[in-house]
Amino acid sequence: MRTRLVKLLVATLTAAGLMVAPAPATQADVQGDVVMVGEKPVAGTYDMAYNNYSEKMKVCTMSRERKRDYYCEFHGYRVARGKMHVKLHTYRVREGMRKYDFYVLDVDVDNTDRYGKSKKGWMKVHIENVGAVKLVDFSDTTSVSATKAECAEIGLSIGHSVGPASASMDWGSVRFCDKQAKYYIEGRTGDHTVYEAEHTRQISSLSSQRIVKVPRGKRPVFSVTVHLPNDDCTKTGYGNCTAFKNSTYLKTWKIGTRG
């Protein structure tokens, strides 16, 4: 399991004459400006398998009569298969403000047992806030993508001003093994944000975070939904899958901040 250093530096802020100095923290260190919470309703690590057939495989041969002509024969579908280990945790930011509290949701995913030659695997992560607590403001991680054909690590960070508090977070890195692999914000409606990963067989890990600002003493609840392909091969030929049933799988968790 990947050990990820979590650093949260809350920049010096002024709120009603109050100054708070930053201090680093990790999951094991709760003496700084961030403390892990969220045992209820749920937090922890969950495993989900994916199976995706969507990339056609063709074998082409040159015509003997006309060497410029090619004849291509369909030989089935390439597969992208693996397991997603989804880790969910929430943190409370110790910023000392009188009117507001800040919480961070961390969705960290390791992609293991990757198999197949398809580059069309995908995954979606839905994040939103549920329950009666109304958000004052929120911010999500920005999109990231690979820039090199070989494996490359790209840092994840948030730099955003949420009201009077300016938070800067460094959450480690996402490792890509293909220049077309992507993880980005697909869309947003209200506080419902949808992330999408493309070419998942080439991604070894990915991460999403949300920081929310709420009235002092209020405890937000986050909803996290993971959406994966779950295709079923229905016919084989040439040693490959030549027909499949297209289906998907969704799993939703609600993670609180009552630790």
Short mmCIF file of C-alpha atoms in Angstrom, two decimals:
data_model
loop_
_atom_site.label_atom_id
_atom_site.label_comp_id
_atom_site.label_asym_id
_atom_site.label_seq_id
_atom_site.Cartn_x
_atom_site.Cartn_y
_atom_site.Cartn_z
CA MET A 1 0.00 0.00 0.00
CA ARG A 2 1.32 3.38 -0.95
CA THR A 3 2.32 5.50 2.02
CA ARG A 4 1.41 9.07 1.24
CA LEU A 5 2.71 12.06 3.13
CA VAL A 6 -0.10 14.51 3.76
CA LYS A 7 0.97 18.08 4.37
CA LEU A 8 -1.41 20.88 5.12
CA LEU A 9 -0.02 24.38 5.48
CA VAL A 10 -2.59 26.95 6.50
CA ALA A 11 -1.17 30.33 5.57
CA THR A 12 -1.07 33.11 8.15
CA LEU A 13 -4.55 34.59 8.29
CA THR A 14 -6.21 37.53 9.92
CA ALA A 15 -9.77 37.18 11.17
CA ALA A 16 -11.05 39.56 13.80
CA GLY A 17 -7.45 40.34 14.72
CA LEU A 18 -6.53 36.63 15.10
CA MET A 19 -3.22 35.43 13.57
CA VAL A 20 -2.57 31.71 13.12
CA ALA A 21 0.85 30.38 12.07
CA PRO A 22 1.09 27.31 9.77
CA ALA A 23 2.38 23.89 10.84
CA PRO A 24 2.80 20.65 8.84
CA ALA A 25 0.95 17.43 9.67
CA THR A 26 0.56 13.85 8.47
CA GLN A 27 -1.98 11.12 9.15
CA ALA A 28 0.10 10.05 12.17
CA ASP A 29 0.68 13.58 13.46
CA VAL A 30 -2.41 15.35 14.76
CA GLN A 31 -0.62 18.02 16.78
CA GLY A 32 -0.39 20.52 13.92
CA ASP A 33 -3.06 22.38 12.01
CA VAL A 34 -4.92 19.32 10.73
CA VAL A 35 -6.46 16.36 12.58
CA MET A 36 -8.00 13.23 11.09
CA VAL A 37 -11.72 12.78 11.75
CA GLY A 38 -14.54 10.90 10.09
CA GLU A 39 -15.09 7.54 11.74
CA LYS A 40 -18.84 7.97 11.29
CA PRO A 41 -20.77 7.25 9.12
CA VAL A 42 -17.84 5.53 7.34
CA ALA A 43 -14.15 5.83 6.59
CA GLY A 44 -11.49 3.38 5.53
CA THR A 45 -10.31 1.41 2.48
CA TYR A 46 -12.57 -0.41 0.01
CA ASP A 47 -11.74 -2.63 -2.98
CA MET A 48 -13.54 -2.52 -6.33
CA ALA A 49 -12.76 -4.46 -9.52
CA TYR A 50 -13.18 -3.10 -13.06
CA ASN A 51 -13.38 -4.80 -16.45
CA ASN A 52 -13.58 -2.81 -19.69
CA TYR A 53 -13.89 -4.02 -23.31
CA SER A 54 -14.04 -1.10 -25.71
CA GLU A 55 -10.97 -1.09 -27.94
CA LYS A 56 -11.28 -3.11 -31.16
CA MET A 57 -8.38 -5.26 -32.26
CA LYS A 58 -7.81 -5.75 -36.00
CA VAL A 59 -5.23 -7.72 -37.95
CA CYS A 60 -4.47 -6.26 -41.38
CA THR A 61 -2.73 -8.00 -44.29
CA MET A 62 -1.59 -6.66 -47.64
CA SER A 63 -3.41 -7.77 -50.78
CA ARG A 64 -1.28 -9.97 -53.04
CA GLU A 65 -2.94 -8.60 -56.19
CA ARG A 66 -2.65 -4.93 -55.27
CA LYS A 67 0.08 -4.29 -52.75
CA ARG A 68 -1.35 -0.92 -51.82
CA ASP A 69 -4.61 -2.49 -50.61
CA TYR A 70 -4.99 -3.84 -47.09
CA TYR A 71 -7.54 -6.31 -45.78
CA CYS A 72 -8.35 -5.94 -42.08
CA GLU A 73 -10.02 -8.67 -40.01
CA PHE A 74 -11.66 -8.09 -36.62
CA HIS A 75 -10.03 -10.24 -33.92
CA GLY A 76 -11.90 -9.10 -30.83
CA TYR A 77 -11.61 -6.46 -28.12
CA ARG A 78 -8.65 -5.48 -25.99
CA VAL A 79 -9.35 -5.46 -22.26
CA ALA A 80 -8.44 -3.14 -19.39
CA ARG A 81 -8.83 -4.92 -16.06
CA GLY A 82 -7.74 -4.31 -12.48
CA LYS A 83 -8.69 -3.43 -8.91
CA MET A 84 -9.25 -0.02 -7.35
CA HIS A 85 -8.37 0.35 -3.65
CA VAL A 86 -10.40 3.39 -2.55
CA LYS A 87 -9.21 5.10 0.66
CA LEU A 88 -11.51 7.65 2.31
CA HIS A 89 -10.53 10.02 5.12
CA THR A 90 -11.60 13.42 6.40
CA TYR A 91 -9.60 16.05 8.28
CA ARG A 92 -10.47 19.11 10.34
CA VAL A 93 -8.30 22.18 9.87
CA ARG A 94 -7.29 23.81 13.15
CA GLU A 95 -7.31 27.45 12.14
CA GLY A 96 -8.75 29.04 15.29
CA MET A 97 -11.42 31.17 13.61
CA ARG A 98 -14.46 32.13 15.67
CA LYS A 99 -17.18 31.92 13.02
CA TYR A 100 -16.09 29.09 10.70
CA ASP A 101 -14.62 25.58 10.57
CA PHE A 102 -12.73 23.98 7.68
CA TYR A 103 -12.79 20.29 6.74
CA VAL A 104 -10.91 18.34 4.07
CA LEU A 105 -12.13 15.19 2.32
CA ASP A 106 -9.39 12.96 0.88
CA VAL A 107 -10.25 10.30 -1.73
CA ASP A 108 -7.11 8.33 -2.54
CA VAL A 109 -7.19 5.44 -5.05
CA ASP A 110 -4.51 2.83 -5.83
CA ASN A 111 -4.96 0.97 -9.12
CA THR A 112 -3.52 -2.54 -8.74
CA ASP A 113 -3.51 -5.90 -10.57
CA ARG A 114 -3.64 -4.02 -13.85
CA TYR A 115 -3.99 -6.31 -16.87
CA GLY A 116 -4.63 -6.02 -20.59
CA LYS A 117 -3.55 -3.96 -23.57
CA SER A 118 -6.51 -1.62 -23.91
CA LYS A 119 -5.96 2.09 -23.33
CA LYS A 120 -9.63 2.92 -23.03
CA GLY A 121 -10.33 2.03 -19.41
CA TRP A 122 -12.14 4.71 -17.37
CA MET A 123 -13.30 5.60 -13.87
CA LYS A 124 -15.47 8.36 -12.41
CA VAL A 125 -15.51 9.79 -8.89
CA HIS A 126 -18.50 11.84 -7.71
CA ILE A 127 -18.09 14.09 -4.67
CA GLU A 128 -20.80 16.16 -3.03
CA ASN A 129 -21.96 17.29 0.38
CA VAL A 130 -25.14 15.82 1.85
CA GLY A 131 -27.24 16.48 4.94
CA ALA A 132 -28.51 19.65 6.58
CA VAL A 133 -25.19 21.49 6.90
CA LYS A 134 -25.01 24.29 4.35
CA LEU A 135 -21.58 25.08 2.96
CA VAL A 136 -20.27 28.62 3.14
CA ASP A 137 -17.72 27.80 0.43
CA PHE A 138 -15.75 24.87 -0.99
CA SER A 139 -12.84 24.09 -3.29
CA ASP A 140 -11.77 20.93 -5.18
CA THR A 141 -8.43 19.82 -6.55
CA THR A 142 -7.55 20.97 -10.02
CA SER A 143 -7.10 18.60 -12.96
CA VAL A 144 -3.85 16.80 -13.68
CA SER A 145 -2.54 14.89 -16.69
CA ALA A 146 0.57 13.09 -17.87
CA THR A 147 3.04 14.92 -20.10
CA LYS A 148 5.44 12.11 -21.05
CA ALA A 149 5.01 8.73 -22.73
CA GLU A 150 6.99 6.98 -20.00
CA CYS A 151 5.83 6.79 -16.39
CA ALA A 152 5.70 10.26 -14.85
CA GLU A 153 4.78 11.59 -11.42
CA ILE A 154 2.74 14.78 -11.28
CA GLY A 155 2.17 16.66 -8.04
CA LEU A 156 -1.32 17.30 -6.73
CA SER A 157 -2.03 20.50 -4.89
CA ILE A 158 -4.72 22.99 -3.98
CA GLY A 159 -4.07 26.69 -3.91
CA HIS A 160 -7.33 28.46 -3.18
CA SER A 161 -8.69 31.23 -1.02
CA VAL A 162 -11.83 30.16 0.82
CA GLY A 163 -13.18 33.30 2.43
CA PRO A 164 -10.59 34.92 4.72
CA ALA A 165 -8.47 31.72 5.00
CA SER A 166 -5.93 30.88 2.32
CA ALA A 167 -5.06 27.16 2.26
CA SER A 168 -2.26 25.52 0.32
CA MET A 169 -2.14 21.72 0.28
CA ASP A 170 0.44 19.28 -1.06
CA TRP A 171 -1.02 15.78 -1.31
CA GLY A 172 1.86 13.86 -2.93
CA SER A 173 1.62 12.75 -6.54
CA VAL A 174 -0.28 10.77 -9.13
CA ARG A 175 1.75 8.35 -11.23
CA PHE A 176 0.92 7.98 -14.93
CA CYS A 177 2.44 5.48 -17.36
CA ASP A 178 1.01 6.79 -20.63
CA LYS A 179 0.95 10.25 -22.21
CA GLN A 180 -2.80 9.98 -22.86
CA ALA A 181 -3.72 9.08 -19.27
CA LYS A 182 -5.82 11.80 -17.64
CA TYR A 183 -7.62 12.63 -14.40
CA TYR A 184 -9.70 15.78 -14.51
CA ILE A 185 -12.91 17.49 -13.37
CA GLU A 186 -15.55 16.46 -15.91
CA GLY A 187 -18.28 18.72 -14.61
CA ARG A 188 -19.88 20.42 -11.64
CA THR A 189 -23.51 21.12 -10.65
CA GLY A 190 -23.83 23.06 -7.43
CA ASP A 191 -21.50 21.30 -4.99
CA HIS A 192 -21.64 18.02 -6.96
CA THR A 193 -18.28 17.54 -8.69
CA VAL A 194 -17.53 14.69 -11.12
CA TYR A 195 -13.94 13.60 -11.77
CA GLU A 196 -13.05 11.29 -14.65
CA ALA A 197 -9.95 9.16 -15.22
CA GLU A 198 -9.14 7.98 -18.73
CA HIS A 199 -6.79 5.18 -19.78
CA THR A 200 -6.96 3.73 -16.28
CA ARG A 201 -4.73 0.74 -17.04
CA GLN A 202 -1.88 3.23 -17.37
CA ILE A 203 -2.61 4.95 -14.03
CA SER A 204 -1.17 3.48 -10.85
CA SER A 205 -2.84 5.94 -8.46
CA LEU A 206 -5.08 8.99 -8.38
CA SER A 207 -6.38 11.37 -5.77
CA SER A 208 -9.16 13.90 -5.15
CA GLN A 209 -9.61 16.35 -2.30
CA ARG A 210 -12.26 18.83 -1.24
CA ILE A 211 -11.93 21.57 1.36
CA VAL A 212 -15.16 23.02 2.76
CA LYS A 213 -15.92 26.03 4.90
CA VAL A 214 -18.89 25.69 7.30
CA PRO A 215 -20.36 27.68 10.21
CA ARG A 216 -18.50 27.10 13.47
CA GLY A 217 -19.53 23.84 15.16
CA LYS A 218 -21.27 22.38 12.10
CA ARG A 219 -20.08 18.96 10.92
CA PRO A 220 -20.43 18.33 7.18
CA VAL A 221 -21.07 14.90 5.63
CA PHE A 222 -19.55 13.99 2.26
CA SER A 223 -20.93 11.60 -0.33
CA VAL A 224 -18.40 9.76 -2.52
CA THR A 225 -19.50 7.62 -5.47
CA VAL A 226 -17.10 5.56 -7.56
CA HIS A 227 -18.31 4.57 -11.05
CA LEU A 228 -16.47 1.79 -12.91
CA PRO A 229 -16.96 -0.33 -16.07
CA ASN A 230 -18.10 -3.89 -15.38
CA ASP A 231 -18.30 -5.45 -18.85
CA ASP A 232 -19.00 -9.17 -19.30
CA CYS A 233 -17.55 -11.12 -22.24
CA THR A 234 -20.31 -13.12 -23.99
CA LYS A 235 -18.42 -14.60 -26.94
CA THR A 236 -14.81 -15.55 -27.71
CA GLY A 237 -12.83 -16.15 -30.87
CA TYR A 238 -9.20 -16.05 -31.97
CA GLY A 239 -8.38 -16.44 -28.27
CA ASN A 240 -9.98 -13.06 -27.52
CA CYS A 241 -13.33 -11.63 -26.47
CA THR A 242 -15.34 -10.92 -29.65
CA ALA A 243 -18.63 -9.81 -28.06
CA PHE A 244 -19.47 -8.37 -24.65
CA LYS A 245 -22.30 -6.97 -22.53
CA ASN A 246 -21.66 -3.34 -21.67
CA SER A 247 -22.40 -2.60 -18.01
CA THR A 248 -21.15 -0.43 -15.15
CA TYR A 249 -20.91 -0.58 -11.37
CA LEU A 250 -21.45 2.20 -8.82
CA LYS A 251 -20.65 2.26 -5.12
CA THR A 252 -21.53 5.15 -2.79
CA TRP A 253 -20.19 5.93 0.68
CA LYS A 254 -21.16 8.68 3.12
CA ILE A 255 -18.25 9.86 5.24
CA GLY A 256 -18.73 12.08 8.25
CA THR A 257 -16.60 14.43 10.37
CA ARG A 258 -17.40 13.34 13.91
CA GLY A 259 -14.01 11.97 14.96
#
